[in-house]
mmCIF file of C-alpha atoms in Angstrom:
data_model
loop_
_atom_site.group_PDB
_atom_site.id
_atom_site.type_symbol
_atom_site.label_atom_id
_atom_site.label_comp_id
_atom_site.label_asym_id
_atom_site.label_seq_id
_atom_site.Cartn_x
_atom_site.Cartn_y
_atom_site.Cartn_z
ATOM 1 C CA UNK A 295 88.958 98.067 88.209
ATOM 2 C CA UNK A 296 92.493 98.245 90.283
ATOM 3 C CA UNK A 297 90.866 99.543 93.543
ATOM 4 C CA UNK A 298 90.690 96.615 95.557
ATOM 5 C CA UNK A 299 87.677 97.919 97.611
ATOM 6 C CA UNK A 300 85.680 97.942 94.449
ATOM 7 C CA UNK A 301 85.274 93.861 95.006
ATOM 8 C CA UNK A 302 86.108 93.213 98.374
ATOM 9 C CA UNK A 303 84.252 93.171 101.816
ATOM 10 C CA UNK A 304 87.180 94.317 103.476
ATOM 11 C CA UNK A 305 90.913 95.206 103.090
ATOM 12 C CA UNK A 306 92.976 91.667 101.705
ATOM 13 C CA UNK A 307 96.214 90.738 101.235
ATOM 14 C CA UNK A 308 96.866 91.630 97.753
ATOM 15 C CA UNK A 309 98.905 87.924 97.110
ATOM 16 C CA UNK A 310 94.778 86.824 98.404
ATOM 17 C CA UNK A 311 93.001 88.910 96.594
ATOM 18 C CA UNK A 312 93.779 86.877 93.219
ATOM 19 C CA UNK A 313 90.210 87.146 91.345
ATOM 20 C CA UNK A 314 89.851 88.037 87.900
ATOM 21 C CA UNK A 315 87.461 90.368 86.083
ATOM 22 C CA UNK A 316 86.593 91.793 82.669
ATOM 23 C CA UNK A 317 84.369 94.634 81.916
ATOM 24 C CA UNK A 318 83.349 96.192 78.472
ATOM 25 C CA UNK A 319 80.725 98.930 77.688
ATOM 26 C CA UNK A 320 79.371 99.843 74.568
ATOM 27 C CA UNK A 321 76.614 101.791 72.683
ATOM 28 C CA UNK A 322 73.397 100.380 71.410
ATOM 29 C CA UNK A 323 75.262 100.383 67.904
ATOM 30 C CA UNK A 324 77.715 97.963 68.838
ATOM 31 C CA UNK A 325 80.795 100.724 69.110
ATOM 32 C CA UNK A 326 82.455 99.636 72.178
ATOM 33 C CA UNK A 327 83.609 102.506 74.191
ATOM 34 C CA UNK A 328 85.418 101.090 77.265
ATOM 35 C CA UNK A 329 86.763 97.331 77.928
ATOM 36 C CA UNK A 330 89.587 96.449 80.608
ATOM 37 C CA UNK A 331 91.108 93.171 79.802
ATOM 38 C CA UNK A 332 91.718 92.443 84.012
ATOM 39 C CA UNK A 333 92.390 94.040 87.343
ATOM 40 C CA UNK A 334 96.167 93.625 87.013
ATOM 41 C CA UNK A 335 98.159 96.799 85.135
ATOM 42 C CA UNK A 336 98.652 95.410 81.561
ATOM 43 C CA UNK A 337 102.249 95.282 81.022
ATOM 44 C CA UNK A 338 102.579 94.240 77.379
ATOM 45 C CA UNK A 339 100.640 94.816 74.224
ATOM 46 C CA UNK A 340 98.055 91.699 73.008
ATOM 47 C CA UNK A 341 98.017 89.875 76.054
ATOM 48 C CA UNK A 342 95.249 87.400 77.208
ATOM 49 C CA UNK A 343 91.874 89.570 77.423
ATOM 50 C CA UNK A 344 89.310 88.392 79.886
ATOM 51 C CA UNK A 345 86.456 90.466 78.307
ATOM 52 C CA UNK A 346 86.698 89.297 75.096
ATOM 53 C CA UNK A 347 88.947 86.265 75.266
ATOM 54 C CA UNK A 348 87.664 84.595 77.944
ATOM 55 C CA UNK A 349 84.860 81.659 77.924
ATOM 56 C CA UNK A 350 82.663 81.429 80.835
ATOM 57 C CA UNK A 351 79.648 80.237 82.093
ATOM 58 C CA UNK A 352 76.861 83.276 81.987
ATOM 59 C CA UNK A 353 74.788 81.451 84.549
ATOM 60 C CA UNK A 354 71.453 83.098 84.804
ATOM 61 C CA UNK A 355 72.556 86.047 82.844
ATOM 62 C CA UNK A 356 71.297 83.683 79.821
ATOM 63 C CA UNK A 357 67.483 83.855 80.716
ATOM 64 C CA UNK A 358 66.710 87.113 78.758
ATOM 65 C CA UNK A 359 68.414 86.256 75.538
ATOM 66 C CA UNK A 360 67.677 82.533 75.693
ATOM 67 C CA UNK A 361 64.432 81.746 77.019
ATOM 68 C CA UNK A 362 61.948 84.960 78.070
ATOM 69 C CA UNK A 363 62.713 87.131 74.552
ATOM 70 C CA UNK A 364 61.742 84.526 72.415
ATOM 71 C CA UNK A 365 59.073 83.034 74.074
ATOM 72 C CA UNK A 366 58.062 86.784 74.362
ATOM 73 C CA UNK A 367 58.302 87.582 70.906
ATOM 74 C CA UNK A 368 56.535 84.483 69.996
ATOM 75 C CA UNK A 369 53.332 85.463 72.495
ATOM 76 C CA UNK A 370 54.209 82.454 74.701
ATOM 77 C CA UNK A 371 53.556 84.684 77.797
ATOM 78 C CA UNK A 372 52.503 87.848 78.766
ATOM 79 C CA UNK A 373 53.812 90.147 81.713
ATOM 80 C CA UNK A 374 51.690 88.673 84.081
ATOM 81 C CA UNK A 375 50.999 85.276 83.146
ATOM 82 C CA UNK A 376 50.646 82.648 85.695
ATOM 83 C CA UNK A 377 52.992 79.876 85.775
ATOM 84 C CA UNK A 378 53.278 77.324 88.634
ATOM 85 C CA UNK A 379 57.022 76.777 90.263
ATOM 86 C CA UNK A 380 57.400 73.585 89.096
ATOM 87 C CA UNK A 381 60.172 71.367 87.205
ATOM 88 C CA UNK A 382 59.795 70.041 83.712
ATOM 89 C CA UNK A 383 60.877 65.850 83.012
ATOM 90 C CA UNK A 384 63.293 65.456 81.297
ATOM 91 C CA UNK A 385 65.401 61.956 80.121
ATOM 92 C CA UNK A 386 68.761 61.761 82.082
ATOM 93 C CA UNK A 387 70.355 58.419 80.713
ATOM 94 C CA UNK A 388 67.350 57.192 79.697
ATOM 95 C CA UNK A 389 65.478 57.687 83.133
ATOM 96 C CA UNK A 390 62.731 60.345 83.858
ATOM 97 C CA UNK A 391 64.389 63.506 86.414
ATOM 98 C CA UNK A 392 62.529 65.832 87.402
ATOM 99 C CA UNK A 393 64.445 69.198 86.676
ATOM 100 C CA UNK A 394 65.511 71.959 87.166
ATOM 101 C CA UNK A 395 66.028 73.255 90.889
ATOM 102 C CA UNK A 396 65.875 76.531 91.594
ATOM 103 C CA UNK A 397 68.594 78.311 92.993
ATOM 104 C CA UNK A 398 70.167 77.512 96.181
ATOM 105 C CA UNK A 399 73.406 77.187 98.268
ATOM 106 C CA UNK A 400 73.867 73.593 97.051
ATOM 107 C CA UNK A 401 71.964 73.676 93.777
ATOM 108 C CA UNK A 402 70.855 69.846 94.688
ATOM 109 C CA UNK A 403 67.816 70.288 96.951
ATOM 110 C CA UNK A 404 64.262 69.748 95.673
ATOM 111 C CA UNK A 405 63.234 73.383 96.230
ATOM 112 C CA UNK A 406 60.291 74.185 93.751
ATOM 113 C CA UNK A 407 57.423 76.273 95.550
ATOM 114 C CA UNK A 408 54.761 74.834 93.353
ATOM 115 C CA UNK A 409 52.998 78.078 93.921
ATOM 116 C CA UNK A 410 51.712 79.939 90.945
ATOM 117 C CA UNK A 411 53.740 83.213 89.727
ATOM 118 C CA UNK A 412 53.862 85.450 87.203
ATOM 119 C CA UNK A 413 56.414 85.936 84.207
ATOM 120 C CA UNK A 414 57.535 88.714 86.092
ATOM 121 C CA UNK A 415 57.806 87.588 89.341
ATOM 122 C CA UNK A 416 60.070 84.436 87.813
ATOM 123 C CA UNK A 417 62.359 86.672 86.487
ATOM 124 C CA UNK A 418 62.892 88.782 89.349
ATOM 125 C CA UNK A 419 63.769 86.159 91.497
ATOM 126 C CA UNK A 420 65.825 84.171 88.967
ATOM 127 C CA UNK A 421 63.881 80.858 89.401
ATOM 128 C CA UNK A 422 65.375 78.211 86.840
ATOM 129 C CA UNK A 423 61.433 76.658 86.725
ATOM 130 C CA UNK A 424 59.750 79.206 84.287
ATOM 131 C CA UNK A 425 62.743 79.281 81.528
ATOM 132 C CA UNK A 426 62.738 75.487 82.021
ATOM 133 C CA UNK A 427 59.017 75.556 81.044
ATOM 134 C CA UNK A 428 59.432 77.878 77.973
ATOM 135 C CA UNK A 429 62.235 76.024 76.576
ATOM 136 C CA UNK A 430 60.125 72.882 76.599
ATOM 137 C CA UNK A 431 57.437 74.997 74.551
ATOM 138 C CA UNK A 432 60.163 76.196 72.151
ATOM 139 C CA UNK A 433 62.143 73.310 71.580
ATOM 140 C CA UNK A 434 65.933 73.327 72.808
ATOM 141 C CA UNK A 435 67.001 73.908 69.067
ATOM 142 C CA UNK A 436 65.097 76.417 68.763
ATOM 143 C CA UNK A 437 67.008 78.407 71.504
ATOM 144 C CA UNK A 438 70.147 77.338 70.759
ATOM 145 C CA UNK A 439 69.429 79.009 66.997
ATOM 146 C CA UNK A 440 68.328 81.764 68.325
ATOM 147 C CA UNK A 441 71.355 82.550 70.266
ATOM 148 C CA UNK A 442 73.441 81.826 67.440
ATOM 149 C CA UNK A 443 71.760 83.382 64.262
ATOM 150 C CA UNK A 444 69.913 86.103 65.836
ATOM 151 C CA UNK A 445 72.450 87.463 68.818
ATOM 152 C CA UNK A 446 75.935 86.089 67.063
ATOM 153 C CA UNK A 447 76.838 84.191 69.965
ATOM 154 C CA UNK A 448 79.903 82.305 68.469
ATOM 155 C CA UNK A 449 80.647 79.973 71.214
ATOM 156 C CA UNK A 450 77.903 77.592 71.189
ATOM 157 C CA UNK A 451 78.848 74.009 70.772
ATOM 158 C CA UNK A 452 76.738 71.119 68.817
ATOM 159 C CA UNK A 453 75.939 69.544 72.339
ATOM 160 C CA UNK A 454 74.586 73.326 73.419
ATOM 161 C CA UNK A 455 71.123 72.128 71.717
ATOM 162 C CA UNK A 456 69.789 70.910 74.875
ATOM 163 C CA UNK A 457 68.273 71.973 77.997
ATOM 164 C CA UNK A 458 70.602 72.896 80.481
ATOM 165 C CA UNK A 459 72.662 74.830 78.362
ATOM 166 C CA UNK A 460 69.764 77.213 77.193
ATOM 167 C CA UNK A 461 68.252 77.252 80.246
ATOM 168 C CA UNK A 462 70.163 77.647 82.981
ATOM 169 C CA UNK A 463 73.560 78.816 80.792
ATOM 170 C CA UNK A 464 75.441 75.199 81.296
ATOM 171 C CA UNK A 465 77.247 75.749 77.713
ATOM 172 C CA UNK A 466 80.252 73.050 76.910
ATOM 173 C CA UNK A 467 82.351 76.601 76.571
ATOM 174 C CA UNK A 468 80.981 79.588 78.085
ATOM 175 C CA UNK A 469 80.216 82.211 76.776
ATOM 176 C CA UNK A 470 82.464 85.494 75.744
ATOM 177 C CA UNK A 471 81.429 88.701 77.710
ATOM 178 C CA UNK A 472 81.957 90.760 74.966
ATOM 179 C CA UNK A 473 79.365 88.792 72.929
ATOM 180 C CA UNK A 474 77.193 88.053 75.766
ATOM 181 C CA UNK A 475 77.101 92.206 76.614
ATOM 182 C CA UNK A 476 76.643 92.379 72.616
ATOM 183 C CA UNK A 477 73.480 90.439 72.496
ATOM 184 C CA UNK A 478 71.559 92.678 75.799
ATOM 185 C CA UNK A 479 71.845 95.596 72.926
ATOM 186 C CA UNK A 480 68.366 94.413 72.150
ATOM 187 C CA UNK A 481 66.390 95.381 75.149
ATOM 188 C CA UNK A 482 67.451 99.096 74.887
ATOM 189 C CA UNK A 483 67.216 100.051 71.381
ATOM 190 C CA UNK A 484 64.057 98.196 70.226
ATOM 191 C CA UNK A 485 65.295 95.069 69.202
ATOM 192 C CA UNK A 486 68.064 95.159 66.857
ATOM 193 C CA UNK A 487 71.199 93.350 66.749
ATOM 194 C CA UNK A 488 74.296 94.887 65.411
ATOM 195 C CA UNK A 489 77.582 93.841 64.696
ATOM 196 C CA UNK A 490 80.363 94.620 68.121
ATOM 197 C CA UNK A 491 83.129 96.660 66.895
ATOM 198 C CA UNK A 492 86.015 99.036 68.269
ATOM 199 C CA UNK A 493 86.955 100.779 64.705
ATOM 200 C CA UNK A 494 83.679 102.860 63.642
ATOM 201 C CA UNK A 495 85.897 104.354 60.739
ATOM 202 C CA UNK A 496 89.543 103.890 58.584
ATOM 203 C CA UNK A 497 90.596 107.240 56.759
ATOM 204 C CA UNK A 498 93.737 107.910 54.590
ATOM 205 C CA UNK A 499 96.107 110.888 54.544
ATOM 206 C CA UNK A 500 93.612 112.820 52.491
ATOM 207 C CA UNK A 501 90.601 112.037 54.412
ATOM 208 C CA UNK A 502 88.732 109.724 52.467
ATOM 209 C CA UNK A 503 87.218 106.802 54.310
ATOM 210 C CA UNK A 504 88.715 103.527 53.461
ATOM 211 C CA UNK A 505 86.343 101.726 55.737
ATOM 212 C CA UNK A 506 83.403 102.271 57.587
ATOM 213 C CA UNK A 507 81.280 100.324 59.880
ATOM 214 C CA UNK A 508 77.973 98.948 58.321
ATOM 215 C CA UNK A 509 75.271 100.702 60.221
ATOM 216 C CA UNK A 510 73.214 97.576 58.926
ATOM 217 C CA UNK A 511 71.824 95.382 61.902
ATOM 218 C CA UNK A 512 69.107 92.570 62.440
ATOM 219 C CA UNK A 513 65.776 92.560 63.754
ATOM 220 C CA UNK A 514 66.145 90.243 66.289
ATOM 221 C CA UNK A 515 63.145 90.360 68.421
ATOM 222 C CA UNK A 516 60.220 93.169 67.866
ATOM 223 C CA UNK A 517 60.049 97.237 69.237
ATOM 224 C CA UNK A 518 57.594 95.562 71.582
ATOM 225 C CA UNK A 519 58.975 92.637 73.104
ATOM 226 C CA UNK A 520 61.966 94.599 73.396
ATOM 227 C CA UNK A 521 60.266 96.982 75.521
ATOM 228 C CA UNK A 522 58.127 94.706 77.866
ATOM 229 C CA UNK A 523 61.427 92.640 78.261
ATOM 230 C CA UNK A 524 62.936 95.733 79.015
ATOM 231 C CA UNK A 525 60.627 96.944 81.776
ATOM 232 C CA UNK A 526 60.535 93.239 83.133
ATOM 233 C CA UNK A 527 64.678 93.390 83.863
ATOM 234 C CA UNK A 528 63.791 96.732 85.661
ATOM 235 C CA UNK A 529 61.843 94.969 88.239
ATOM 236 C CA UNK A 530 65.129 92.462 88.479
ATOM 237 C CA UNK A 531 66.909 96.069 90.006
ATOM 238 C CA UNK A 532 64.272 97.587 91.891
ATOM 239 C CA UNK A 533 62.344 94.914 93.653
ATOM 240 C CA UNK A 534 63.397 93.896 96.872
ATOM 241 C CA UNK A 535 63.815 90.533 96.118
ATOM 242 C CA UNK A 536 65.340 91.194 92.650
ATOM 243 C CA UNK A 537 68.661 89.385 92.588
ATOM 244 C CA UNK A 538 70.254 92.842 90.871
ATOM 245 C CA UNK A 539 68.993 94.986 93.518
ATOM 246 C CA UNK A 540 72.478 95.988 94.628
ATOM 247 C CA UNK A 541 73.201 97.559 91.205
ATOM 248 C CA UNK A 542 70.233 100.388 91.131
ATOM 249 C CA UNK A 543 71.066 103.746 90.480
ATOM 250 C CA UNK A 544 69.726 107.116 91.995
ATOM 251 C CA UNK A 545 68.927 108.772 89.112
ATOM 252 C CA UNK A 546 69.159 106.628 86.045
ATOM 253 C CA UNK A 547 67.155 103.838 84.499
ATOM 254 C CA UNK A 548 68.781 100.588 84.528
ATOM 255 C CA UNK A 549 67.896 97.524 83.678
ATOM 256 C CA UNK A 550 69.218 93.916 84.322
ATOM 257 C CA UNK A 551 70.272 90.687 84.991
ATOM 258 C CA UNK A 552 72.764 88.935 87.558
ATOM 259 C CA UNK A 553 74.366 85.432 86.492
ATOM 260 C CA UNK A 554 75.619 82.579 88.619
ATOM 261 C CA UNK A 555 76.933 79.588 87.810
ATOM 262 C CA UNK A 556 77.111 75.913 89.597
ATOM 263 C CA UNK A 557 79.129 76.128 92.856
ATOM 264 C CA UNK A 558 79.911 79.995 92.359
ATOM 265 C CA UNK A 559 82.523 79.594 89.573
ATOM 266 C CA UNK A 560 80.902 82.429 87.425
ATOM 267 C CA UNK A 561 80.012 85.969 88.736
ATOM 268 C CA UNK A 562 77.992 88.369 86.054
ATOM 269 C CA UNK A 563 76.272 91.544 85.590
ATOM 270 C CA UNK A 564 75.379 93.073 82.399
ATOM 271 C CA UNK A 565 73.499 96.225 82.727
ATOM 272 C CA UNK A 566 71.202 98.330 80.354
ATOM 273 C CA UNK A 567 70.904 102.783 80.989
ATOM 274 C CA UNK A 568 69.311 104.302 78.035
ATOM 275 C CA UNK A 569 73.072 105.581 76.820
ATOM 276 C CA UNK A 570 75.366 102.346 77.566
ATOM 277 C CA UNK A 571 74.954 98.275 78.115
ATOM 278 C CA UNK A 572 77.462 97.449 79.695
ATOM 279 C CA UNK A 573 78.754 93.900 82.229
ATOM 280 C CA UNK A 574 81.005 92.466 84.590
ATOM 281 C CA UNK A 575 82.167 89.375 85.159
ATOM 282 C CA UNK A 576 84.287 87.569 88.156
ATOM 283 C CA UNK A 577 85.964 84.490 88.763
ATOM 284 C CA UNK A 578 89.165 82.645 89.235
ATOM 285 C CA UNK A 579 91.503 81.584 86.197
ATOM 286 C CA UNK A 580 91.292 78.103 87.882
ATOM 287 C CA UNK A 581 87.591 77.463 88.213
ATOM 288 C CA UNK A 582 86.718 77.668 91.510
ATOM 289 C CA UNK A 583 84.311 78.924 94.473
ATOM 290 C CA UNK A 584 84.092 82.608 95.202
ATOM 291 C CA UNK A 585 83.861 83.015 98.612
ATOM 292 C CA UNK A 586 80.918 85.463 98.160
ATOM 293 C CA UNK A 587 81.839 86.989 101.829
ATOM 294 C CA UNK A 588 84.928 87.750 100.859
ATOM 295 C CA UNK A 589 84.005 89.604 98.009
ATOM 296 C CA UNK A 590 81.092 92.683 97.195
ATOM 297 C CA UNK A 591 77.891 91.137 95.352
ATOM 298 C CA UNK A 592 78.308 91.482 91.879
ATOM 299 C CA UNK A 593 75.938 94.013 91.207
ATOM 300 C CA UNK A 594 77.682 95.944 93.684
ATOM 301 C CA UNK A 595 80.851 95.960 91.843
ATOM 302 C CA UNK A 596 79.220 96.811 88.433
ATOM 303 C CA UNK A 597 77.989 99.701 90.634
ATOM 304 C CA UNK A 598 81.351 100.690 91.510
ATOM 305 C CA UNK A 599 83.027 100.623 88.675
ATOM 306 C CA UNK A 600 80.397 102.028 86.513
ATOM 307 C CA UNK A 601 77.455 103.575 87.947
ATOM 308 C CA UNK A 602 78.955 106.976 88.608
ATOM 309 C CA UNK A 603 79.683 107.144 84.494
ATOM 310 C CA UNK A 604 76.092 105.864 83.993
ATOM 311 C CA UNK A 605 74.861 108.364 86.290
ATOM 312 C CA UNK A 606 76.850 111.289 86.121
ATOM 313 C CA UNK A 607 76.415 111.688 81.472
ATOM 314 C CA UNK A 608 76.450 114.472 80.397
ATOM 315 C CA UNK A 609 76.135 114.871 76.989
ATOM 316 C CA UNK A 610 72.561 116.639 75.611
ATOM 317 C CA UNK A 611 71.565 113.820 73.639
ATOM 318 C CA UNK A 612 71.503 111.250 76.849
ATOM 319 C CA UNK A 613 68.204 110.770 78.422
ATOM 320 C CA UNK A 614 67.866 109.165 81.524
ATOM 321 C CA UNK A 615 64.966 106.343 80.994
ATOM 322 C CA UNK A 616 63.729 104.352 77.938
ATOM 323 C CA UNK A 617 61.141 105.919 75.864
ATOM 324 C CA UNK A 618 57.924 103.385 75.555
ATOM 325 C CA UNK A 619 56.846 102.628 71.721
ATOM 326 C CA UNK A 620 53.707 103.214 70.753
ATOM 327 C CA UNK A 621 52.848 99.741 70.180
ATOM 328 C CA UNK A 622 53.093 98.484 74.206
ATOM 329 C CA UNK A 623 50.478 99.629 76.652
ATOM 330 C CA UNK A 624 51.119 100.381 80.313
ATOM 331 C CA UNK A 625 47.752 98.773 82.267
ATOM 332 C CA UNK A 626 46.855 97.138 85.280
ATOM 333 C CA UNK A 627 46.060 93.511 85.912
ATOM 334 C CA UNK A 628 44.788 91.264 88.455
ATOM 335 C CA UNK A 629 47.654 89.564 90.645
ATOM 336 C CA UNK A 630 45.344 86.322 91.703
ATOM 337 C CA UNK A 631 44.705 85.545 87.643
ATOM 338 C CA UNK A 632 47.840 87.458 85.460
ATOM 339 C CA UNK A 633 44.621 88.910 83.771
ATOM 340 C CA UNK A 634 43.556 92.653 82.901
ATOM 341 C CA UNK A 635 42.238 93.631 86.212
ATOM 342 C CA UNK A 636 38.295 94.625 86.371
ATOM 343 C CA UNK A 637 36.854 96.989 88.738
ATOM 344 C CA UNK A 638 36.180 93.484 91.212
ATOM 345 C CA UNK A 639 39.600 92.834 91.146
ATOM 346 C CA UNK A 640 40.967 93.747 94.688
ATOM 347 C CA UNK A 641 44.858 93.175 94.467
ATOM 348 C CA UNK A 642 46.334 94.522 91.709
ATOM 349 C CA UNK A 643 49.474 96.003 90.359
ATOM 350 C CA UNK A 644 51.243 97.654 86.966
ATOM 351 C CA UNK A 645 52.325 95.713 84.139
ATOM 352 C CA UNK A 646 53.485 96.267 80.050
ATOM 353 C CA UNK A 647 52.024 94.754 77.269
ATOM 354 C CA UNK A 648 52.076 94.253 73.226
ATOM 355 C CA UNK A 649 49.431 96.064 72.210
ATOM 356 C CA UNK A 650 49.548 92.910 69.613
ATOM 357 C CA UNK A 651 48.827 90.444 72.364
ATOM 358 C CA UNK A 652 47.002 91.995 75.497
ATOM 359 C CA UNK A 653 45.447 89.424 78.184
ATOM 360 C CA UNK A 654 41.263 89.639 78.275
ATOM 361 C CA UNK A 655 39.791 90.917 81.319
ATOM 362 C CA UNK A 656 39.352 89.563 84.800
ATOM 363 C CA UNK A 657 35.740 88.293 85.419
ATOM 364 C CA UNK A 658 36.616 89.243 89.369
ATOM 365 C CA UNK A 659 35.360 85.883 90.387
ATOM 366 C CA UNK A 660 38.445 84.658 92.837
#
């Protein structure tokens, strides 16, 4: 986190180079085992610590947890279902607006495709249409409850309960990376939700335990839509237009999602490998633009700081993908319909599925 050339494009000034970061790790228990508070050398104890102290937009990096594993869990879309690029209405001061835009340079420009994609697809390329689209189906509350009572995200605000917030990550506070790393535990360990903690154990002189972590956790989304989810934020790394492409690692499964917020304040990455979730985030204590040429893209600099630990574990218990329940199916569907693919269906590709909720076949007439 100190070496400059970590972040940067090239060699700065170090009175320029004056962006901060946090990063924390932890186990799909909740035991954190690494967190650095900011670049700078800490120089006195219980000083201000960006990873867990900090409240900041998660941009995009609120998709998975807000919109996609619920509407998931609930059946509201499949791998491959079709959804056209297009905004939802909602009331701005009373008046109709068509919203939201996808991302772009300004964020203001009227750039929906209107082209029909899959769930997977929308992910991958981060549009803002799709989660827009689901949160409608869901309810805004229903989101915002989710995040709170399911993932014990404690910074939510009343006015949170609406769409921007959920849907884009345009919370009145921000979110904590420590809680927002916290609540990716459920796409690599099957769904559950435990408590974050840095003391597993307390013992006295003698050895007894005076306290002990509960190893009790909630069941906040199924094995399955855990999985699918899973496999979905792989194609976020290893597609060519996946906006976390510039994270992927040689040998070991990882899983994703990149965050951005309005006018580049905001900078995340939080990361899944089968041993360790684990995020980044960047910006300035001042809110302000990142000049993105300046500095390496974010999934870059999770890959600097961390992928050589990710990659390089070596303890016989790590494995180095996720293990596929028994209750989702790997098949192949039909890329013109989202649909199980027939033997008529001529462009095709590999998807996961609940076994509880598996699209019908393609009749092959396209």
């Amino acid at each position: 986190m100190q070496k400059q050339s970590n972040f940067t494009t090239y060699e700065m000034n170090k009175k320029d180079d004056t962006l901060w970061s946090g990063f924390i790790a932890m186990d799909y228990q909740g035991n954190v085992k690494a967190i650095v508070g900011g670049r700078d050398k800490k120089k006195e104890s219980r000083v201000y610590n960006i990873a867990t102290d900090a409240k900041r937009s998660p941009g995009s990096c609120i998709k998975p947890i807000a919109s996609y594993a619920p509407a998931l869990d609930q059946d509201l879309m499949t791998w491959s279902t079709l959804f056209t690029d297009e905004p939802i209405t909602i009331k701005v001061k009373g008046k109709d607006q068509k919203w939201p835009v996808n991302y772009s340079e300004t964020g203001d420009s009227a750039n929906w495709s209107y082209q029909q994609l899959t769930t997977v697809e929308m992910l991958t390329r981060s549009l803002n249409t799709l989660p827009a689209q689901l949160i409608k189906k869901m309810t805004p509350a229903y989101s915002y409850n989710f995040l709170k009572e399911k993932l014990d995200i404690t910074t939510l605000a009343d006015s949170d309960a609406d769409y921007s917030p959920v849907t884009v990550g345009g919370l009145t506070n921000g979110t904590k990376l420590e809680e927002l790393v916290g609540a990716y535990m459920i796409f690599g360990n099957g769904g559950k939700k435990y408590d974050v903690t840095y003391v597993s154990k307390v013992e006295d002189a003698d050895g007894n335990a005076i306290y002990e972590k509960s190893d009790g956790y909630k069941q906040a989304i199924s094995e399955s839509t855990a999985y699918v989810m899973n496999r979905m934020m792989q194609n976020v790394i290893t597609q060519q237009d996946g906006t976390g492409r510039y994270a992927k690692l040689n040998n070991t499964d990882l899983v994703g999602k990149t965050g951005t917020s309005s006018d580049w304040f905001d900078l995340s990455f939080v990361g899944c490998t089968p041993d360790y979730v684990s995020g980044i985030w960047i910006g300035y204590e001042n809110p302000a633009t990142i000049p993105t040429n300046e500095y390496q893209n974010i999934g870059a600099i999770w890959k600097n700081v961390f992928g050589d630990i990710a990659e390089n574990e070596k303890h016989k218990s790590f494995d180095k993908t996720f293990k596929m329940p028994d209750t989702v199916e790997k098949l192949t569907y039909c890329t013109k319909t989202g649909k199980l693919a027939s033997n008529s269906c001529y462009s095709t590709a590999t998807g996961y599925y609940k076994k509880s909720n598996e699209p019908e076949y393609c009749s092959g007439n396209h």
